[in-house]
mmCIF file of C-alpha atoms and ligand atoms in Angstrom:
data_model
loop_
_atom_site.group_PDB
_atom_site.id
_atom_site.type_symbol
_atom_site.label_atom_id
_atom_site.label_comp_id
_atom_site.label_asym_id
_atom_site.label_seq_id
_atom_site.Cartn_x
_atom_site.Cartn_y
_atom_site.Cartn_z
ATOM 1 C CA UNK P 1 0.018 -0.070 0.003
ATOM 2 C CA UNK P 2 1.411 3.415 -0.970
ATOM 3 C CA UNK P 3 0.810 6.036 1.751
ATOM 4 C CA UNK P 4 3.229 8.592 0.193
ATOM 5 C CA UNK P 5 2.200 12.133 -0.451
ATOM 6 C CA UNK P 6 3.668 15.457 -1.328
ATOM 7 C CA UNK P 7 3.323 18.339 1.105
ATOM 8 C CA UNK P 8 4.950 21.707 0.735
ATOM 9 C CA UNK P 9 6.932 20.145 -2.173
ATOM 10 C CA UNK P 10 8.445 17.597 0.166
ATOM 11 C CA UNK P 11 8.133 13.861 -0.241
ATOM 12 C CA UNK P 12 6.335 12.403 2.798
ATOM 13 C CA UNK P 13 6.169 8.606 3.231
ATOM 14 C CA UNK P 14 2.753 9.020 5.124
ATOM 15 C CA UNK P 15 0.209 11.951 5.392
ATOM 16 C CA UNK P 16 0.573 12.068 9.109
ATOM 17 C CA UNK P 17 2.681 14.867 10.394
ATOM 18 C CA UNK P 18 3.363 15.297 14.147
ATOM 19 C CA UNK P 19 2.541 18.856 14.873
ATOM 20 C CA UNK P 20 4.557 21.512 16.862
ATOM 21 C CA UNK P 21 4.435 20.904 20.578
ATOM 22 C CA UNK P 22 6.588 19.892 23.524
ATOM 23 C CA UNK P 23 6.755 16.385 22.105
ATOM 24 C CA UNK P 24 8.953 17.511 19.187
ATOM 25 C CA UNK P 25 11.635 19.087 21.380
ATOM 26 C CA UNK P 26 13.326 15.857 22.197
ATOM 27 C CA UNK P 27 15.500 13.887 19.781
ATOM 28 C CA UNK P 28 14.535 10.658 21.443
ATOM 29 C CA UNK P 29 10.838 11.380 20.702
ATOM 30 C CA UNK P 30 11.670 12.416 17.092
ATOM 31 C CA UNK P 31 13.388 9.022 16.496
ATOM 32 C CA UNK P 32 10.310 7.157 17.969
ATOM 33 C CA UNK P 33 8.043 9.271 15.795
ATOM 34 C CA UNK P 34 9.926 8.496 12.739
ATOM 35 C CA UNK P 35 9.869 4.785 13.510
ATOM 36 C CA UNK P 36 6.092 4.943 14.004
ATOM 37 C CA UNK P 37 5.662 6.003 10.387
ATOM 38 C CA UNK P 38 5.024 9.640 10.534
ATOM 39 C CA UNK P 39 5.650 11.651 7.311
ATOM 40 C CA UNK P 40 7.195 14.656 8.926
ATOM 41 C CA UNK P 41 7.593 16.553 12.234
ATOM 42 C CA UNK P 42 7.100 20.147 13.098
ATOM 43 C CA UNK P 43 9.473 21.249 15.877
ATOM 44 C CA UNK P 44 8.204 23.155 18.898
ATOM 45 C CA UNK P 45 7.854 26.814 17.900
ATOM 46 C CA UNK P 46 10.398 29.384 18.941
ATOM 47 C CA UNK P 47 8.293 32.144 20.514
ATOM 48 C CA UNK P 48 9.319 35.714 19.854
ATOM 49 C CA UNK P 49 7.295 36.614 22.913
ATOM 50 C CA UNK P 50 9.412 34.357 25.136
ATOM 51 C CA UNK P 51 12.507 36.136 23.920
ATOM 52 C CA UNK P 52 10.960 39.462 24.621
ATOM 53 C CA UNK P 53 9.832 38.455 28.185
ATOM 54 C CA UNK P 54 13.304 37.453 28.915
ATOM 55 C CA UNK P 55 14.626 40.626 27.564
ATOM 56 C CA UNK P 56 12.158 42.709 29.516
ATOM 57 C CA UNK P 57 13.194 40.960 32.794
ATOM 58 C CA UNK P 58 16.839 41.684 32.102
ATOM 59 C CA UNK P 59 16.023 45.327 31.476
ATOM 60 C CA UNK P 60 13.973 45.498 34.739
ATOM 61 C CA UNK P 61 16.884 44.045 36.666
ATOM 62 C CA UNK P 62 19.223 46.570 35.135
ATOM 63 C CA UNK P 63 16.835 49.541 36.009
ATOM 64 C CA UNK P 64 16.896 48.464 39.637
ATOM 65 C CA UNK P 65 20.486 49.518 39.826
ATOM 66 C CA UNK P 66 21.194 52.977 41.203
ATOM 67 C CA UNK P 67 22.970 53.948 38.070
ATOM 68 C CA UNK P 68 21.602 51.701 35.320
ATOM 69 C CA UNK P 69 24.173 50.941 32.785
ATOM 70 C CA UNK P 70 21.778 51.272 29.795
ATOM 71 C CA UNK P 71 24.684 50.964 27.382
ATOM 72 C CA UNK P 72 24.541 47.242 28.083
ATOM 73 C CA UNK P 73 21.049 46.863 26.714
ATOM 74 C CA UNK P 74 22.101 46.424 23.173
ATOM 75 C CA UNK P 75 24.423 43.816 24.242
ATOM 76 C CA UNK P 76 21.620 41.994 26.231
ATOM 77 C CA UNK P 77 19.288 42.273 23.273
ATOM 78 C CA UNK P 78 21.818 40.706 21.031
ATOM 79 C CA UNK P 79 22.884 38.092 23.564
ATOM 80 C CA UNK P 80 19.492 36.882 24.583
ATOM 81 C CA UNK P 81 18.380 36.548 21.054
ATOM 82 C CA UNK P 82 21.597 34.748 20.234
ATOM 83 C CA UNK P 83 21.237 32.391 23.085
ATOM 84 C CA UNK P 84 17.565 31.403 22.187
ATOM 85 C CA UNK P 85 18.270 31.143 18.498
ATOM 86 C CA UNK P 86 21.492 29.129 19.169
ATOM 87 C CA UNK P 87 19.403 26.568 21.176
ATOM 88 C CA UNK P 88 16.821 26.354 18.486
ATOM 89 C CA UNK P 89 19.397 26.052 15.718
ATOM 90 C CA UNK P 90 20.998 23.295 17.573
ATOM 91 C CA UNK P 91 17.737 21.480 17.838
ATOM 92 C CA UNK P 92 17.090 21.794 14.015
ATOM 93 C CA UNK P 93 20.688 20.510 13.369
ATOM 94 C CA UNK P 94 20.300 17.608 15.746
ATOM 95 C CA UNK P 95 16.975 16.684 14.452
ATOM 96 C CA UNK P 96 18.242 16.648 10.882
ATOM 97 C CA UNK P 97 21.157 14.468 11.874
ATOM 98 C CA UNK P 98 18.906 12.085 13.863
ATOM 99 C CA UNK P 99 15.989 11.470 11.434
ATOM 100 C CA UNK P 100 15.462 11.155 7.742
ATOM 101 C CA UNK P 101 11.833 12.423 7.528
ATOM 102 C CA UNK P 102 11.498 16.159 6.830
ATOM 103 C CA UNK P 103 12.021 18.423 9.768
ATOM 104 C CA UNK P 104 9.713 21.494 9.692
ATOM 105 C CA UNK P 105 10.811 24.347 11.954
ATOM 106 C CA UNK P 106 8.188 26.608 13.506
ATOM 107 C CA UNK P 107 8.253 30.287 14.588
ATOM 108 C CA UNK P 108 5.737 32.290 16.469
ATOM 109 C CA UNK P 109 6.488 35.961 16.062
ATOM 110 C CA UNK P 110 4.402 38.907 17.000
ATOM 111 C CA UNK P 111 6.466 41.890 15.537
ATOM 112 C CA UNK P 112 7.038 42.039 11.818
ATOM 113 C CA UNK P 113 10.531 43.448 12.122
ATOM 114 C CA UNK P 114 11.863 40.340 13.957
ATOM 115 C CA UNK P 115 10.817 37.872 11.402
ATOM 116 C CA UNK P 116 13.792 38.090 9.083
ATOM 117 C CA UNK P 117 16.210 37.595 12.035
ATOM 118 C CA UNK P 118 14.591 34.258 13.038
ATOM 119 C CA UNK P 119 13.631 32.969 9.668
ATOM 120 C CA UNK P 120 17.025 33.385 8.041
ATOM 121 C CA UNK P 121 18.816 31.626 10.857
ATOM 122 C CA UNK P 122 16.353 28.750 10.652
ATOM 123 C CA UNK P 123 16.834 28.361 6.893
ATOM 124 C CA UNK P 124 20.602 28.324 7.357
ATOM 125 C CA UNK P 125 20.398 25.622 10.076
ATOM 126 C CA UNK P 126 18.934 23.185 7.392
ATOM 127 C CA UNK P 127 15.196 23.096 8.244
ATOM 128 C CA UNK P 128 13.307 21.473 5.304
ATOM 129 C CA UNK P 129 10.442 24.049 5.639
ATOM 130 C CA UNK P 130 9.155 26.656 8.011
ATOM 131 C CA UNK P 131 5.736 26.724 9.634
ATOM 132 C CA UNK P 132 4.765 30.219 10.748
ATOM 133 C CA UNK P 133 2.452 30.338 13.641
ATOM 134 C CA UNK P 134 0.480 33.514 13.056
ATOM 135 C CA UNK P 135 -2.112 34.695 15.526
ATOM 136 C CA UNK P 136 -3.620 38.097 16.252
ATOM 137 C CA UNK P 137 -6.553 37.866 18.662
ATOM 138 C CA UNK P 138 -9.203 40.198 17.099
ATOM 139 C CA UNK P 139 -9.934 41.870 20.404
ATOM 140 C CA UNK P 140 -8.982 45.491 19.523
ATOM 141 C CA UNK P 141 -12.214 47.349 19.344
ATOM 142 C CA UNK P 142 -10.610 50.097 17.270
ATOM 143 C CA UNK P 143 -9.534 47.830 14.441
ATOM 144 C CA UNK P 144 -11.415 46.696 11.445
ATOM 145 C CA UNK P 145 -11.255 43.150 10.139
ATOM 146 C CA UNK P 146 -9.429 44.411 7.084
ATOM 147 C CA UNK P 147 -6.753 46.106 9.203
ATOM 148 C CA UNK P 148 -6.071 42.953 11.113
ATOM 149 C CA UNK P 149 -5.921 40.816 7.903
ATOM 150 C CA UNK P 150 -3.563 43.276 6.392
ATOM 151 C CA UNK P 151 -0.982 42.488 9.058
ATOM 152 C CA UNK P 152 -1.021 38.802 7.973
ATOM 153 C CA UNK P 153 -0.385 39.681 4.373
ATOM 154 C CA UNK P 154 2.499 42.096 5.281
ATOM 155 C CA UNK P 155 4.176 39.351 7.487
ATOM 156 C CA UNK P 156 3.690 36.757 4.841
ATOM 157 C CA UNK P 157 5.085 39.042 2.051
ATOM 158 C CA UNK P 158 8.121 39.746 4.029
ATOM 159 C CA UNK P 159 8.861 36.064 4.901
ATOM 160 C CA UNK P 160 8.506 34.906 1.359
ATOM 161 C CA UNK P 161 10.891 37.493 0.170
ATOM 162 C CA UNK P 162 13.716 36.330 2.398
ATOM 163 C CA UNK P 163 13.199 32.571 2.375
ATOM 164 C CA UNK P 164 13.890 29.928 -0.261
ATOM 165 C CA UNK P 165 12.520 27.008 1.839
ATOM 166 C CA UNK P 166 8.817 26.192 1.600
ATOM 167 C CA UNK P 167 6.649 28.100 4.067
ATOM 168 C CA UNK P 168 3.400 27.180 5.659
ATOM 169 C CA UNK P 169 1.227 29.512 7.649
ATOM 170 C CA UNK P 170 -0.679 28.086 10.643
ATOM 171 C CA UNK P 171 -3.765 30.095 11.444
ATOM 172 C CA UNK P 172 -6.763 30.236 13.731
ATOM 173 C CA UNK P 173 -10.392 30.292 12.723
ATOM 174 C CA UNK P 174 -11.007 33.806 14.170
ATOM 175 C CA UNK P 175 -11.748 35.611 10.911
ATOM 176 C CA UNK P 176 -14.929 37.206 9.951
ATOM 177 C CA UNK P 177 -14.774 35.855 6.370
ATOM 178 C CA UNK P 178 -12.579 32.850 6.824
ATOM 179 C CA UNK P 179 -12.975 31.187 3.412
ATOM 180 C CA UNK P 180 -12.149 34.495 1.489
ATOM 181 C CA UNK P 181 -9.250 35.192 3.810
ATOM 182 C CA UNK P 182 -7.764 31.761 3.441
ATOM 183 C CA UNK P 183 -8.155 31.758 -0.305
ATOM 184 C CA UNK P 184 -6.332 35.202 -0.618
ATOM 185 C CA UNK P 185 -3.643 33.962 1.738
ATOM 186 C CA UNK P 186 -3.149 30.840 -0.295
ATOM 187 C CA UNK P 187 -2.507 33.059 -3.376
ATOM 188 C CA UNK P 188 0.374 35.010 -1.862
ATOM 189 C CA UNK P 189 3.088 32.469 -2.937
ATOM 190 C CA UNK P 190 3.162 30.535 0.332
ATOM 191 C CA UNK P 191 3.292 26.665 0.105
ATOM 192 C CA UNK P 192 0.775 25.598 2.673
ATOM 193 C CA UNK P 193 -1.880 26.615 5.177
ATOM 194 C CA UNK P 194 -2.413 24.736 8.453
ATOM 195 C CA UNK P 195 -6.000 24.854 9.736
ATOM 196 C CA UNK P 196 -6.088 25.304 12.749
ATOM 197 C CA UNK P 197 -3.882 26.158 15.609
ATOM 198 C CA UNK P 198 -5.108 25.451 19.113
ATOM 199 C CA UNK P 199 -4.972 28.181 21.691
ATOM 200 C CA UNK P 200 -4.860 28.683 25.384
ATOM 201 C CA UNK P 201 -8.494 28.909 26.559
ATOM 202 C CA UNK P 202 -9.026 30.856 29.698
ATOM 203 C CA UNK P 203 -11.070 29.405 32.527
ATOM 204 C CA UNK P 204 -11.869 30.850 35.982
ATOM 205 C CA UNK P 205 -10.930 29.526 39.302
ATOM 206 C CA UNK P 206 -14.072 30.811 41.099
ATOM 207 C CA UNK P 207 -12.632 30.478 44.636
ATOM 208 C CA UNK P 208 -9.287 32.245 43.991
ATOM 209 C CA UNK P 209 -10.688 34.665 41.353
ATOM 210 C CA UNK P 210 -7.848 33.820 38.943
ATOM 211 C CA UNK P 211 -7.659 32.990 35.363
ATOM 212 C CA UNK P 212 -6.451 29.434 34.670
ATOM 213 C CA UNK P 213 -5.781 27.403 31.507
ATOM 214 C CA UNK P 214 -8.438 24.848 30.443
ATOM 215 C CA UNK P 215 -8.514 21.959 28.014
ATOM 216 C CA UNK P 216 -4.915 22.306 26.921
ATOM 217 C CA UNK P 217 -5.330 19.057 24.921
ATOM 218 C CA UNK P 218 -7.994 18.757 22.291
ATOM 219 C CA UNK P 219 -10.789 16.116 22.264
ATOM 220 C CA UNK P 220 -11.755 13.845 19.423
ATOM 221 C CA UNK P 221 -14.952 15.886 19.083
ATOM 222 C CA UNK P 222 -12.875 18.947 18.173
ATOM 223 C CA UNK P 223 -12.332 17.313 14.747
ATOM 224 C CA UNK P 224 -15.633 18.944 13.618
ATOM 225 C CA UNK P 225 -14.006 22.405 13.755
ATOM 226 C CA UNK P 226 -11.252 21.585 11.161
ATOM 227 C CA UNK P 227 -13.203 18.967 9.238
ATOM 228 C CA UNK P 228 -15.839 21.421 8.044
ATOM 229 C CA UNK P 229 -13.258 23.887 6.890
ATOM 230 C CA UNK P 230 -11.026 21.277 5.268
ATOM 231 C CA UNK P 231 -14.114 20.176 3.151
ATOM 232 C CA UNK P 232 -15.073 23.773 2.290
ATOM 233 C CA UNK P 233 -11.557 25.020 1.455
ATOM 234 C CA UNK P 234 -9.944 21.997 -0.281
ATOM 235 C CA UNK P 235 -9.726 22.037 -3.977
ATOM 236 C CA UNK P 236 -10.133 25.853 -4.060
ATOM 237 C CA UNK P 237 -6.834 27.138 -2.731
ATOM 238 C CA UNK P 238 -3.585 28.134 -4.375
ATOM 239 C CA UNK P 239 -1.395 26.063 -1.943
ATOM 240 C CA UNK P 240 -1.475 22.933 0.174
ATOM 241 C CA UNK P 241 -3.945 22.443 3.056
ATOM 242 C CA UNK P 242 -2.955 20.609 6.130
ATOM 243 C CA UNK P 243 -5.655 19.812 8.701
ATOM 244 C CA UNK P 244 -4.978 20.125 12.376
ATOM 245 C CA UNK P 245 -7.188 19.932 15.408
ATOM 246 C CA UNK P 246 -8.942 16.869 16.825
ATOM 247 C CA UNK P 247 -7.097 14.273 14.722
ATOM 248 C CA UNK P 248 -6.956 11.617 17.395
ATOM 249 C CA UNK P 249 -7.017 8.251 15.481
ATOM 250 C CA UNK P 250 -6.802 6.650 12.042
ATOM 251 C CA UNK P 251 -10.459 7.319 11.409
ATOM 252 C CA UNK P 252 -10.022 11.025 11.848
ATOM 253 C CA UNK P 253 -7.035 10.900 9.391
ATOM 254 C CA UNK P 254 -9.204 9.129 6.834
ATOM 255 C CA UNK P 255 -11.967 11.726 7.301
ATOM 256 C CA UNK P 256 -9.584 14.685 6.799
ATOM 257 C CA UNK P 257 -8.137 13.064 3.667
ATOM 258 C CA UNK P 258 -11.653 12.418 2.348
ATOM 259 C CA UNK P 259 -12.381 16.119 3.019
ATOM 260 C CA UNK P 260 -9.433 16.967 0.845
ATOM 261 C CA UNK P 261 -6.501 17.691 3.226
ATOM 262 C CA UNK P 262 -3.176 17.245 1.670
ATOM 263 C CA UNK P 263 -1.858 15.959 4.992
ATOM 264 C CA UNK P 264 -2.902 15.949 8.687
ATOM 265 C CA UNK P 265 -1.188 17.017 11.837
ATOM 266 C CA UNK P 266 -1.670 15.387 15.232
ATOM 267 C CA UNK P 267 -0.526 16.286 18.714
ATOM 268 C CA UNK P 268 -3.006 15.813 21.627
ATOM 269 C CA UNK P 269 -3.531 12.074 20.947
ATOM 270 C CA UNK P 270 0.232 11.487 21.230
ATOM 271 C CA UNK P 271 0.131 13.173 24.623
ATOM 272 C CA UNK P 272 -2.585 10.721 25.705
ATOM 273 C CA UNK P 273 -1.372 7.544 24.082
ATOM 274 C CA UNK P 274 2.350 8.036 23.642
ATOM 275 C CA UNK P 275 4.552 9.234 20.868
ATOM 276 C CA UNK P 276 4.528 5.764 19.082
ATOM 277 C CA UNK P 277 0.767 5.971 18.555
ATOM 278 C CA UNK P 278 1.132 7.153 14.966
ATOM 279 C CA UNK P 279 1.746 3.452 13.979
ATOM 280 C CA UNK P 280 -1.742 2.526 15.239
ATOM 281 C CA UNK P 281 -3.210 5.370 13.267
ATOM 282 C CA UNK P 282 -1.442 4.196 10.127
ATOM 283 C CA UNK P 283 -2.547 0.695 10.675
ATOM 284 C CA UNK P 284 -6.113 1.821 10.856
ATOM 285 C CA UNK P 285 -5.684 3.895 7.615
ATOM 286 C CA UNK P 286 -4.104 0.901 5.854
ATOM 287 C CA UNK P 287 -6.894 -1.481 7.006
ATOM 288 C CA UNK P 288 -9.565 0.971 5.821
ATOM 289 C CA UNK P 289 -7.776 1.510 2.434
ATOM 290 C CA UNK P 290 -7.633 -2.240 1.961
ATOM 291 C CA UNK P 291 -11.262 -2.698 2.716
ATOM 292 C CA UNK P 292 -12.194 -0.125 -0.005
ATOM 293 C CA UNK P 293 -9.551 -1.256 -2.507
ATOM 294 C CA UNK P 294 -7.595 2.007 -2.377
ATOM 295 C CA UNK P 295 -3.947 1.588 -3.289
ATOM 296 C CA UNK P 296 -2.758 5.138 -2.743
ATOM 297 C CA UNK P 297 -3.937 8.315 -1.012
ATOM 298 C CA UNK P 298 -4.947 10.073 -4.224
ATOM 299 C CA UNK P 299 -7.436 7.243 -4.904
ATOM 300 C CA UNK P 300 -9.719 8.788 -2.255
ATOM 301 C CA UNK P 301 -8.293 12.160 -1.310
ATOM 302 C CA UNK P 302 -10.985 14.912 -1.650
ATOM 303 C CA UNK P 303 -13.821 12.359 -2.382
ATOM 304 C CA UNK P 304 -15.907 14.094 0.210
ATOM 305 C CA UNK P 305 -14.806 17.711 -0.250
ATOM 306 C CA UNK P 306 -17.523 20.278 -0.808
ATOM 307 C CA UNK P 307 -16.413 20.914 -4.501
ATOM 308 C CA UNK P 308 -17.000 17.197 -5.249
ATOM 309 C CA UNK P 309 -20.243 16.954 -3.333
ATOM 310 C CA UNK P 310 -23.654 16.642 -5.071
ATOM 311 C CA UNK P 311 -25.113 18.458 -2.080
ATOM 312 C CA UNK P 312 -22.718 21.275 -1.096
ATOM 313 C CA UNK P 313 -25.150 22.886 1.268
ATOM 314 C CA UNK P 314 -24.674 19.972 3.730
ATOM 315 C CA UNK P 315 -21.240 21.311 4.655
ATOM 316 C CA UNK P 316 -22.586 24.715 5.542
ATOM 317 C CA UNK P 317 -25.462 23.630 7.767
ATOM 318 C CA UNK P 318 -25.031 25.117 11.160
ATOM 319 C CA UNK P 319 -28.521 25.057 12.837
ATOM 320 C CA UNK P 320 -29.732 22.150 15.059
ATOM 321 C CA UNK P 321 -33.341 22.360 13.929
ATOM 322 C CA UNK P 322 -33.405 19.169 11.861
ATOM 323 C CA UNK P 323 -31.202 17.262 14.274
ATOM 324 C CA UNK P 324 -33.740 17.738 17.070
ATOM 325 C CA UNK P 325 -36.664 16.925 14.738
ATOM 326 C CA UNK P 326 -35.150 13.433 14.114
ATOM 327 C CA UNK P 327 -33.723 12.603 17.509
ATOM 328 C CA UNK P 328 -35.996 12.006 20.435
ATOM 329 C CA UNK P 329 -34.407 13.005 23.686
ATOM 330 C CA UNK P 330 -35.803 12.222 27.039
ATOM 331 C CA UNK P 331 -35.158 15.530 28.739
ATOM 332 C CA UNK P 332 -36.955 14.799 32.075
HETATM 333 C C1 LIG O 401 1.000 21.058 24.836
HETATM 334 C C2 LIG O 401 0.953 21.724 23.459
HETATM 335 C C3 LIG O 401 1.880 22.492 23.076
HETATM 336 C C4 LIG O 401 1.829 23.134 21.779
HETATM 337 N N1 LIG O 401 2.847 23.943 21.322
HETATM 338 C C5 LIG O 401 2.715 24.542 20.079
HETATM 339 C C6 LIG O 401 3.705 25.321 19.608
HETATM 340 O O1 LIG O 401 4.778 25.513 20.172
HETATM 341 N N2 LIG O 401 3.548 25.913 18.339
HETATM 342 C C7 LIG O 401 2.401 25.670 17.552
HETATM 343 O O2 LIG O 401 2.359 26.150 16.455
HETATM 344 N N3 LIG O 401 1.431 24.817 18.048
HETATM 345 C C8 LIG O 401 1.571 24.296 19.294
HETATM 346 N N4 LIG O 401 0.573 23.447 19.698
HETATM 347 C C9 LIG O 401 -0.706 23.350 18.865
HETATM 348 C C10 LIG O 401 -0.500 21.967 18.116
HETATM 349 O O3 LIG O 401 0.497 22.025 17.279
HETATM 350 C C11 LIG O 401 -1.765 21.614 17.277
HETATM 351 O O4 LIG O 401 -2.032 22.672 16.278
HETATM 352 C C12 LIG O 401 -3.068 21.648 18.142
HETATM 353 O O5 LIG O 401 -2.819 21.057 19.497
HETATM 354 C C13 LIG O 401 -4.255 21.026 17.500
HETATM 355 O O6 LIG O 401 -3.894 19.631 17.221
HETATM 356 P P1 LIG O 401 -4.443 18.380 18.109
HETATM 357 O O7 LIG O 401 -5.928 18.542 18.251
HETATM 358 O O8 LIG O 401 -3.970 17.182 17.431
HETATM 359 O O9 LIG O 401 -3.809 18.602 19.476
HETATM 360 C C14 LIG O 401 0.637 22.847 20.986
HETATM 361 C C15 LIG O 401 -0.297 22.051 21.436
HETATM 362 C C16 LIG O 401 -0.208 21.482 22.619
HETATM 363 C C17 LIG O 401 -1.388 20.570 23.174
#
């Protein structure tokens, strides 16, 4: 059975990519992931914010001094960035030396002027591609949707200008016109779009009146979020589409491929079942392909995307009315 695919112009031996997370920071894990049959890995993101937080704390320390030596700040800026980048570059190099499947680096930047600094170093270190984790929470009451979207296009423009390796953009679903935005983004010259990233969801501790994280890992039921959009977007974009969120087993992989994903990413299920779990997902995919006489991924990819559907409206149904008509619930 041939599970090989092409994603971002790279040859992957299977469509399952292990997504960016703490799992992909250890070389030992990467070796296990490769052995389990994954097609590629995305390293944990280097977060520009982390670097800034560190930078800020150094500045604060410096300002506590009676006579702050501000002349050192340039040095700190350079040194801290160098230190973080150095560690990340080492991770890329070690990963490339340890495994043969493609190593995709990941950056999470918030300021456009820092992108080139990170991106160039990552390319030089030998990453096969770069995934750019882009997220601007649309919570600024004074900004229009267009102003926020413009920031994405500016960043993408800049990153494409300076890199030769393939670039994928990982986005959220917080857009007022998601389909049109993704289509426009896919036509900027980038190589892939990852739908979707998962974010910190705030919850409240109602006794201590503090904000706490909730549901760090996804649930299998979260698949519906990405599956709808894979179905709607696939076959209509100018770049690859990789589905991420809620892919917990082989069945979910099959569904995303049927919806038209070029590849899928998985993370939470590996936290739950161990890093070698990809082999079980692949076994499930192969068994299903055998049952339906499919020899390669292209034999069924996109079979259930909206563009290939005789009833496209089904993918856009959002109300529960019909569901409740058919299902009888004992609500007493
Ligand atoms: C513990 C944890 C750490 C993560 N770290 C990153 C990260 O550094 N960069 C990133 O782009 N996504 C990160 N993610 C998001 C995942 O790559 C993935 O997009 C998300 O979890 C949805 O996939 P899943 O449903 O298979 O978990 C992280 C997710 C988890 C659970």
